[in-house]
Coordinates of C-alpha atoms in Angstrom, one line a residue:
M1 CA 15.6 -33.3 86.0
E2 CA 12.6 -34.0 88.2
W3 CA 14.3 -32.9 91.4
I4 CA 15.5 -29.7 89.6
N5 CA 11.9 -29.0 88.6
D6 CA 10.6 -29.7 92.1
F7 CA 13.2 -27.3 93.6
L8 CA 12.3 -24.6 91.1
T9 CA 8.6 -25.1 91.9
E10 CA 9.3 -24.6 95.6
L11 CA 11.5 -21.6 94.9
S12 CA 9.0 -20.0 92.6
N13 CA 6.2 -20.5 95.2
L14 CA 8.5 -18.9 97.8
L15 CA 9.6 -16.0 95.7
W16 CA 6.0 -15.2 94.5
G17 CA 4.5 -15.6 97.9
W18 CA 3.0 -12.8 100.1
P19 CA 6.3 -11.1 100.8
M20 CA 6.8 -10.4 97.1
I21 CA 3.2 -9.4 96.5
I22 CA 3.4 -7.0 99.5
L23 CA 6.7 -5.6 98.3
L24 CA 5.3 -5.0 94.8
L25 CA 1.9 -3.7 95.7
G26 CA 3.4 -1.7 98.5
T27 CA 5.8 0.0 96.1
H28 CA 2.9 0.8 93.8
I29 CA 0.9 2.4 96.5
F30 CA 3.9 4.2 98.1
L31 CA 4.9 5.7 94.7
T32 CA 1.3 6.6 93.9
V33 CA 1.1 8.7 97.1
R34 CA 4.7 10.0 96.9
L35 CA 4.2 11.2 93.3
H36 CA 0.8 12.8 94.0
F37 CA -1.2 10.2 91.9
P38 CA 0.5 10.4 88.5
Q39 CA -2.5 8.3 87.2
R40 CA -4.3 11.6 86.8
H41 CA -1.9 12.5 84.0
I42 CA -2.6 9.4 81.9
F43 CA -4.3 11.2 79.0
K44 CA -1.4 13.6 78.8
A45 CA 0.8 10.5 78.8
I46 CA -1.1 9.0 75.9
R47 CA -0.9 12.2 73.9
L48 CA 2.9 12.4 74.5
S49 CA 3.3 8.7 73.4
V50 CA 2.1 9.5 69.8
K51 CA 4.0 12.8 69.6
R52 CA 7.5 12.7 68.2
D53 CA 10.0 14.7 70.4
A54 CA 11.8 16.7 67.8
N55 CA 15.6 17.1 68.1
A56 CA 15.6 14.9 71.2
T57 CA 18.5 12.4 71.9
G58 CA 17.8 8.7 71.6
D59 CA 17.7 5.6 69.3
V60 CA 14.0 5.3 68.7
S61 CA 10.9 7.4 69.0
Q62 CA 8.9 7.6 72.2
F63 CA 6.2 5.6 70.5
G64 CA 8.7 3.1 69.2
S65 CA 10.0 2.5 72.8
L66 CA 6.5 2.2 74.1
A67 CA 5.5 -0.2 71.3
T68 CA 8.5 -2.4 72.0
A69 CA 7.7 -2.4 75.8
L70 CA 4.1 -3.2 75.1
A71 CA 5.2 -6.0 72.7
A72 CA 7.1 -7.6 75.5
T73 CA 4.4 -7.0 78.1
I74 CA 1.2 -7.9 76.2
G75 CA 1.4 -11.6 76.0
T76 CA -0.3 -14.8 77.1
G77 CA -0.7 -13.3 80.6
N78 CA -3.4 -11.0 79.2
I79 CA -5.5 -13.9 78.0
I80 CA -4.5 -17.1 79.7
G81 CA -3.3 -15.4 82.9
V82 CA -6.5 -13.6 83.6
A83 CA -8.5 -16.8 83.1
T84 CA -6.1 -18.7 85.4
A85 CA -6.7 -16.0 88.1
I86 CA -10.4 -16.4 87.7
A87 CA -10.2 -20.2 87.9
L88 CA -8.0 -20.1 91.0
G89 CA -9.5 -17.2 92.9
G90 CA -12.9 -16.6 91.3
P91 CA -14.4 -13.7 89.4
G92 CA -13.3 -11.2 92.1
A93 CA -9.7 -11.7 91.0
V94 CA -10.4 -9.6 88.0
L95 CA -11.0 -6.5 90.2
W96 CA -7.8 -7.0 92.1
C97 CA -5.9 -7.5 88.8
W98 CA -7.4 -4.3 87.5
L99 CA -6.5 -2.3 90.7
T100 CA -3.0 -3.6 90.5
G101 CA -2.7 -2.1 87.0
V102 CA -4.1 1.2 88.2
F103 CA -1.6 1.6 91.0
G104 CA 1.2 0.0 88.8
I105 CA 1.0 3.1 86.6
S106 CA 3.0 4.9 89.2
T107 CA 5.8 2.3 89.4
K108 CA 6.1 2.2 85.6
Y109 CA 6.3 6.0 85.6
A110 CA 9.2 5.9 88.1
E111 CA 11.0 3.1 86.2
G112 CA 10.9 5.1 83.0
L113 CA 12.1 8.3 84.7
L114 CA 15.2 6.5 86.2
A115 CA 15.9 4.9 82.8
I116 CA 16.4 8.3 81.2
K117 CA 18.1 9.8 84.2
Y118 CA 20.9 7.3 84.4
R119 CA 21.2 6.1 80.8
E120 CA 24.6 6.2 79.1
K121 CA 25.7 7.1 75.5
T122 CA 28.1 4.7 73.9
S123 CA 31.0 5.7 71.6
D124 CA 28.8 4.9 68.5
G125 CA 26.0 7.1 69.8
K126 CA 23.7 4.3 71.1
M127 CA 21.7 4.8 74.4
L128 CA 21.9 2.2 77.1
G129 CA 20.0 2.2 80.3
G130 CA 17.7 0.3 82.7
P131 CA 17.7 -0.8 86.3
M132 CA 21.3 -2.0 86.1
Y133 CA 22.5 1.5 85.4
A134 CA 20.3 3.0 88.1
L135 CA 21.6 0.5 90.6
E136 CA 25.2 1.2 89.6
K137 CA 25.2 4.9 89.0
G138 CA 22.4 6.0 91.4
L139 CA 23.1 3.7 94.4
G140 CA 26.6 2.4 93.7
W141 CA 25.3 -1.2 93.9
K142 CA 27.5 -2.8 91.2
T143 CA 27.0 -6.3 92.4
M144 CA 23.2 -5.9 92.5
A145 CA 23.3 -4.4 89.0
I146 CA 25.2 -7.4 87.7
L147 CA 22.7 -9.8 89.3
F148 CA 19.8 -7.9 87.7
A149 CA 21.4 -8.1 84.3
L150 CA 22.1 -11.8 84.8
F151 CA 18.6 -12.6 85.8
T152 CA 17.2 -10.6 82.9
A153 CA 19.4 -12.4 80.4
I154 CA 18.2 -15.8 81.7
A155 CA 14.6 -14.7 81.9
S156 CA 14.7 -13.7 78.3
F157 CA 15.0 -17.3 77.3
G158 CA 12.1 -18.3 79.5
I159 CA 9.0 -16.1 79.7
G160 CA 10.3 -14.0 76.7
N161 CA 11.2 -16.8 74.3
T162 CA 10.6 -20.5 74.7
V163 CA 7.3 -20.3 76.6
Q164 CA 5.9 -17.9 74.0
A165 CA 7.1 -20.0 71.1
N166 CA 5.6 -23.0 72.7
A167 CA 2.2 -21.2 73.0
I168 CA 2.3 -20.4 69.3
A169 CA 3.1 -24.0 68.4
T170 CA 0.4 -25.3 70.6
V171 CA -2.3 -22.9 69.2
A172 CA -1.2 -23.7 65.6
S173 CA -1.3 -27.4 66.3
E174 CA -4.7 -27.5 68.1
S175 CA -6.4 -25.0 65.8
Y176 CA -5.0 -25.8 62.4
G177 CA -3.2 -29.2 62.8
I178 CA 0.2 -27.6 62.0
S179 CA 3.2 -29.6 63.3
P180 CA 5.2 -27.8 66.0
W181 CA 8.3 -28.5 64.0
I182 CA 6.9 -26.5 61.0
S183 CA 5.4 -23.6 63.1
G184 CA 8.6 -23.5 65.2
A185 CA 10.8 -23.2 62.1
F186 CA 8.5 -20.5 60.7
V187 CA 8.5 -18.4 63.9
C188 CA 12.2 -18.9 64.2
L189 CA 12.7 -17.5 60.7
L190 CA 10.4 -14.5 61.4
T191 CA 12.2 -13.8 64.6
G192 CA 15.6 -13.9 63.0
T193 CA 14.5 -11.6 60.2
V194 CA 13.5 -8.9 62.8
V195 CA 15.9 -9.2 65.7
I196 CA 19.1 -9.4 63.6
G197 CA 18.6 -5.7 62.8
G198 CA 18.7 -4.6 66.4
V199 CA 16.5 -2.2 68.3
K200 CA 15.5 0.0 65.3
S201 CA 14.3 -3.1 63.5
I202 CA 12.4 -4.4 66.5
A203 CA 10.9 -1.0 67.3
R204 CA 9.8 -0.6 63.7
V205 CA 8.0 -4.0 63.6
C206 CA 6.5 -3.5 67.0
S207 CA 5.3 0.0 66.1
A208 CA 3.2 -1.6 63.3
L209 CA 2.3 -4.9 65.0
V210 CA 1.3 -3.7 68.5
P211 CA -1.4 -1.2 67.5
L212 CA -2.9 -3.7 65.0
M213 CA -3.1 -6.6 67.4
A214 CA -4.3 -4.5 70.3
I215 CA -7.0 -2.7 68.3
F216 CA -8.2 -6.0 66.7
Y217 CA -8.3 -7.7 70.1
V218 CA -10.1 -4.8 71.9
L219 CA -12.7 -4.5 69.1
G220 CA -13.2 -8.2 69.2
C221 CA -13.7 -8.2 73.0
I222 CA -16.2 -5.3 72.7
Y223 CA -18.1 -7.3 70.1
I224 CA -18.3 -10.3 72.4
L225 CA -19.4 -8.1 75.3
F226 CA -22.1 -6.7 72.9
V227 CA -23.3 -10.3 72.2
N228 CA -23.2 -10.9 76.0
A229 CA -24.8 -7.6 76.7
A230 CA -27.5 -9.1 78.9
Y231 CA -24.8 -10.6 81.2
L232 CA -22.4 -7.6 81.2
W233 CA -23.8 -5.7 84.2
P234 CA -24.4 -9.0 86.2
A235 CA -20.7 -9.8 85.4
I236 CA -19.5 -6.5 86.7
Q237 CA -21.6 -6.9 89.9
L238 CA -20.3 -10.4 90.4
I239 CA -16.7 -9.3 90.0
C240 CA -17.1 -6.5 92.6
R241 CA -19.0 -8.7 95.1
A242 CA -16.7 -11.6 94.7
A243 CA -13.6 -9.5 95.3
F244 CA -14.6 -8.9 98.9
S245 CA -17.0 -11.8 99.4
P246 CA -15.8 -14.9 97.4
E247 CA -18.8 -17.0 98.4
A248 CA -21.0 -14.6 96.4
A249 CA -19.6 -16.2 93.3
G250 CA -21.0 -19.6 94.2
G251 CA -20.2 -22.9 92.6
G252 CA -16.6 -24.0 92.8
F253 CA -15.4 -20.8 94.4
V254 CA -17.3 -21.4 97.7
G255 CA -14.7 -21.6 100.5
S256 CA -12.3 -19.1 99.0
T257 CA -11.1 -16.3 101.2
V258 CA -10.7 -12.6 100.3
M259 CA -6.9 -13.0 100.8
M260 CA -6.8 -15.9 98.3
V261 CA -8.8 -13.9 95.7
A262 CA -6.6 -10.9 96.2
R263 CA -3.4 -13.0 96.0
F264 CA -4.3 -14.5 92.6
G265 CA -5.6 -11.3 91.2
I266 CA -2.6 -9.2 92.3
A267 CA -0.1 -11.8 91.2
R268 CA -1.6 -12.2 87.7
G269 CA -1.9 -8.4 87.4
L270 CA 1.8 -7.9 88.3
F271 CA 2.8 -10.7 86.0
S272 CA 0.8 -9.2 83.1
N273 CA 1.9 -5.6 83.2
E274 CA 5.5 -6.1 84.5
S275 CA 5.4 -2.9 86.5
G276 CA 8.2 -3.2 89.0
M277 CA 9.9 -6.1 87.2
G278 CA 12.4 -3.7 85.6
S279 CA 12.1 -4.9 82.0
A280 CA 10.4 -2.0 80.3
P281 CA 12.9 0.6 81.5
I282 CA 15.6 -1.1 79.4
V283 CA 13.9 0.0 76.2
A284 CA 12.6 3.3 77.7
A285 CA 16.2 4.3 77.9
A286 CA 16.5 4.2 74.1
A287 CA 13.7 6.7 73.6
Q288 CA 14.2 10.1 71.9
T289 CA 13.0 12.4 74.7
R290 CA 14.1 15.8 76.0
N291 CA 13.8 15.0 79.7
P292 CA 13.2 12.0 82.0
V293 CA 9.6 12.9 82.9
R294 CA 8.3 13.0 79.3
Q295 CA 9.4 9.4 78.9
A296 CA 8.2 8.5 82.3
L297 CA 4.7 9.5 81.4
V298 CA 4.9 7.6 78.1
S299 CA 6.1 4.5 79.9
S300 CA 3.3 4.7 82.4
S301 CA 0.7 4.6 79.6
G302 CA 1.9 1.1 78.8
T303 CA 0.5 -0.3 82.1
F304 CA -2.8 1.5 81.4
W305 CA -3.2 -0.2 78.0
D306 CA -2.0 -3.6 79.2
T307 CA -3.9 -4.1 82.4
V308 CA -6.5 -1.3 82.8
V309 CA -7.8 -1.9 79.3
I310 CA -6.8 -5.3 77.8
C311 CA -6.8 -7.4 81.0
A312 CA -10.1 -5.8 82.1
L313 CA -11.8 -6.6 78.8
T314 CA -10.5 -10.2 78.9
G315 CA -11.9 -10.6 82.5
L316 CA -15.3 -9.2 81.5
V317 CA -15.5 -11.5 78.5
V318 CA -14.6 -14.6 80.5
V319 CA -16.9 -13.8 83.5
S320 CA -19.9 -12.7 81.3
S321 CA -19.5 -16.0 79.3
I322 CA -19.4 -18.0 82.6
I323 CA -22.8 -16.5 83.5
A324 CA -24.2 -16.8 80.0
Y325 CA -23.1 -20.4 79.5
P326 CA -23.3 -22.4 82.8
D327 CA -21.8 -25.5 81.1
I328 CA -18.3 -23.8 81.0
D329 CA -15.9 -25.4 83.4
F330 CA -14.8 -22.3 85.3
T331 CA -12.4 -24.1 87.6
N332 CA -9.9 -25.1 84.9
G333 CA -7.6 -22.2 84.0
A334 CA -6.0 -24.1 81.1
T335 CA -9.3 -24.4 79.2
L336 CA -11.4 -21.6 80.6
T337 CA -10.4 -18.9 78.1
K338 CA -10.8 -21.2 75.1
D339 CA -14.3 -22.4 76.3
A340 CA -15.4 -18.8 77.0
F341 CA -14.3 -17.5 73.6
S342 CA -15.5 -20.6 71.7
K343 CA -19.1 -20.0 72.8
I344 CA -19.2 -16.8 70.7
P345 CA -20.2 -17.7 67.1
V346 CA -18.0 -16.8 64.1
I347 CA -15.5 -14.4 65.9
G348 CA -14.8 -16.1 69.2
R349 CA -12.3 -18.8 68.4
P350 CA -10.5 -16.8 65.6
L351 CA -10.1 -13.8 67.9
L352 CA -8.6 -16.0 70.6
T353 CA -6.2 -17.6 68.1
F354 CA -5.2 -14.3 66.6
G355 CA -4.6 -12.8 70.1
L356 CA -2.5 -15.7 71.3
L357 CA -0.4 -15.8 68.1
T358 CA 0.3 -12.1 67.8
F359 CA 0.7 -11.4 71.5
S360 CA 3.2 -14.3 71.9
F361 CA 5.2 -13.3 68.8
S362 CA 5.4 -9.7 69.9
T363 CA 6.7 -10.8 73.3
I364 CA 9.5 -12.7 71.7
L365 CA 10.6 -9.6 69.9
G366 CA 10.5 -7.3 72.9
W367 CA 12.3 -9.6 75.2
C368 CA 15.1 -10.1 72.7
Y369 CA 16.0 -6.5 73.1
Y370 CA 15.9 -6.8 76.9
G371 CA 18.3 -9.7 76.8
E372 CA 20.6 -8.0 74.4
R373 CA 21.0 -5.0 76.7
A374 CA 21.6 -7.2 79.7
I375 CA 24.3 -9.2 77.8
E376 CA 25.9 -6.0 76.6
Y377 CA 26.1 -4.7 80.2
L378 CA 27.6 -7.9 81.4
K379 CA 30.0 -8.8 78.6
G380 CA 30.2 -6.0 76.1
K381 CA 28.9 -5.4 72.6
R382 CA 30.9 -8.2 71.0
W383 CA 28.7 -10.8 72.7
V384 CA 25.4 -9.4 71.3
L385 CA 25.5 -11.2 68.0
G386 CA 26.1 -14.5 69.7
Y387 CA 23.2 -13.9 72.0
R388 CA 20.9 -13.1 69.0
I389 CA 21.8 -16.4 67.3
L390 CA 21.2 -18.4 70.5
Y391 CA 18.0 -16.5 71.1
I392 CA 16.7 -17.3 67.6
A393 CA 17.6 -21.0 68.0
A394 CA 15.8 -21.1 71.4
V395 CA 12.6 -20.1 69.6
F396 CA 12.6 -23.4 67.7
V397 CA 13.6 -25.4 70.7
G398 CA 10.7 -23.9 72.7
S399 CA 8.3 -24.9 70.0
V400 CA 9.0 -28.6 70.3
M401 CA 9.9 -29.2 73.9
N402 CA 8.0 -29.7 77.2
L403 CA 8.3 -26.5 79.2
A404 CA 7.3 -27.3 82.8
L405 CA 10.9 -26.7 84.0
V406 CA 11.3 -23.6 81.9
W407 CA 8.1 -22.0 83.2
N408 CA 9.3 -22.5 86.8
L409 CA 12.8 -21.1 86.0
A410 CA 11.2 -18.1 84.3
D411 CA 9.0 -17.4 87.3
C412 CA 12.0 -17.4 89.5
M413 CA 14.1 -15.2 87.3
N414 CA 11.3 -12.6 87.0
A415 CA 10.9 -12.4 90.8
L416 CA 14.7 -12.1 91.2
M417 CA 14.7 -9.3 88.6
A418 CA 11.9 -7.4 90.5
I419 CA 13.7 -7.4 93.9
P420 CA 16.7 -5.2 93.0
N421 CA 14.6 -3.1 90.7
L422 CA 12.1 -2.3 93.4
L423 CA 14.8 -1.5 95.9
S424 CA 16.3 1.0 93.4
L425 CA 12.9 2.7 93.1
L426 CA 12.4 2.9 96.9
F427 CA 15.9 4.1 97.6
L428 CA 15.9 6.6 94.7
N429 CA 12.4 7.9 95.3
G430 CA 13.9 11.3 96.3
I431 CA 15.4 11.6 92.9
I432 CA 12.2 10.6 91.2
V433 CA 10.2 13.2 93.2
H434 CA 12.9 15.9 92.4
E435 CA 12.7 15.3 88.7
T436 CA 8.9 15.2 88.8
R437 CA 8.7 18.5 90.6
K438 CA 11.2 20.0 88.2
Y439 CA 9.4 19.1 85.0
L440 CA 5.8 18.0 85.7
W441 CA 4.7 19.8 88.7
S442 CA 6.3 23.0 87.4
N443 CA 4.6 22.7 84.0
C444 CA 8.0 22.5 82.3
L445 CA 7.6 19.3 80.2
D446 CA 9.1 21.0 77.2
K447 CA 12.3 21.9 79.1
E448 CA 15.5 20.2 77.9
M449 CA 17.3 17.9 80.3
D450 CA 20.3 19.6 82.1

């Protein structure tokens, strides 16, 4: 298996190199300009996300679809990923990660719009959509649509399942001495209880879990920043200086280049919020909404919460702790977050444990839905139950196995998902602009879809 892992490592490095980062960030910036900066409508988007669209067609509420997307998006990348970016690129990586989230709002908006525009209604009244439908119906790229669905189904067992289950088992073992076999069986049982009921069951649980875990984590981070208040402004200054002058960070970051800092910050930001990957539009297509732009706005708020808020808070906590406690090893991404949070008395370690456990479990739930829809597109409804059973079993397997190979496979699949999805956004940008002009720029958000 070693040669397979080495091959996947090389392929992952190739796929997530500068060409991919330029394609992703370039799409973010292009759509931001093309759509007249949809970020300025973010508060309107937040209001719509908690408002039920009465009499609209769909399987779950707009908030339910957003909560499910956030469940899949808010994961270990928001905690461990940010710390890894800091360890590899220095404190300045936090600013690049944050900027990626700001511009990524436009891409998430465009993805949500196309999801509603090209979704299909099945014979039993269920809504199906996502990049595979936009590729097939919008561009006539059936082969590309099949490939996207295939990569999504494979990725669901990687970043969406086994690696998250392994993170839960690791935290439970290190913090409480619980055997991975026991924690794996417990998470497997919880997952089965939720996902066997389909999208409505997943959305219902995510609607309750996501706000709880996010509010608790955000308040905890604010408390830590209050404790580190004397180092908060120096942390902000360091992040801004180091983003454009890495040597300003000092210590182990001397010798880093601006390009290196930007690369790690952008890559982790893209990994965290999934804007451009094509996953979130799959559940956006199930939303009860009267027109594509309403759901597009709701979807865009997901990137705001994920990166602009949660990743930024994590970055500030870690950098302020590095300044406050010089004994922290800031060059080791695997332990940096744990060391930073552990320095805070009483709340630090429990907050980190709670965040990792809930964020990882919610990701398992959200990605199950993505994989289901990909399998249904590829093989039909009759294969969905078999997929669920296999997905539940994979949760247990992920809890007790070494995942180096799975991590590399997941990274490759995520990149291969992003490529066809980004192409659909770029080639269908005229449709996106047309719908935006029709409903948003004309102040007709309450208008029913034709």
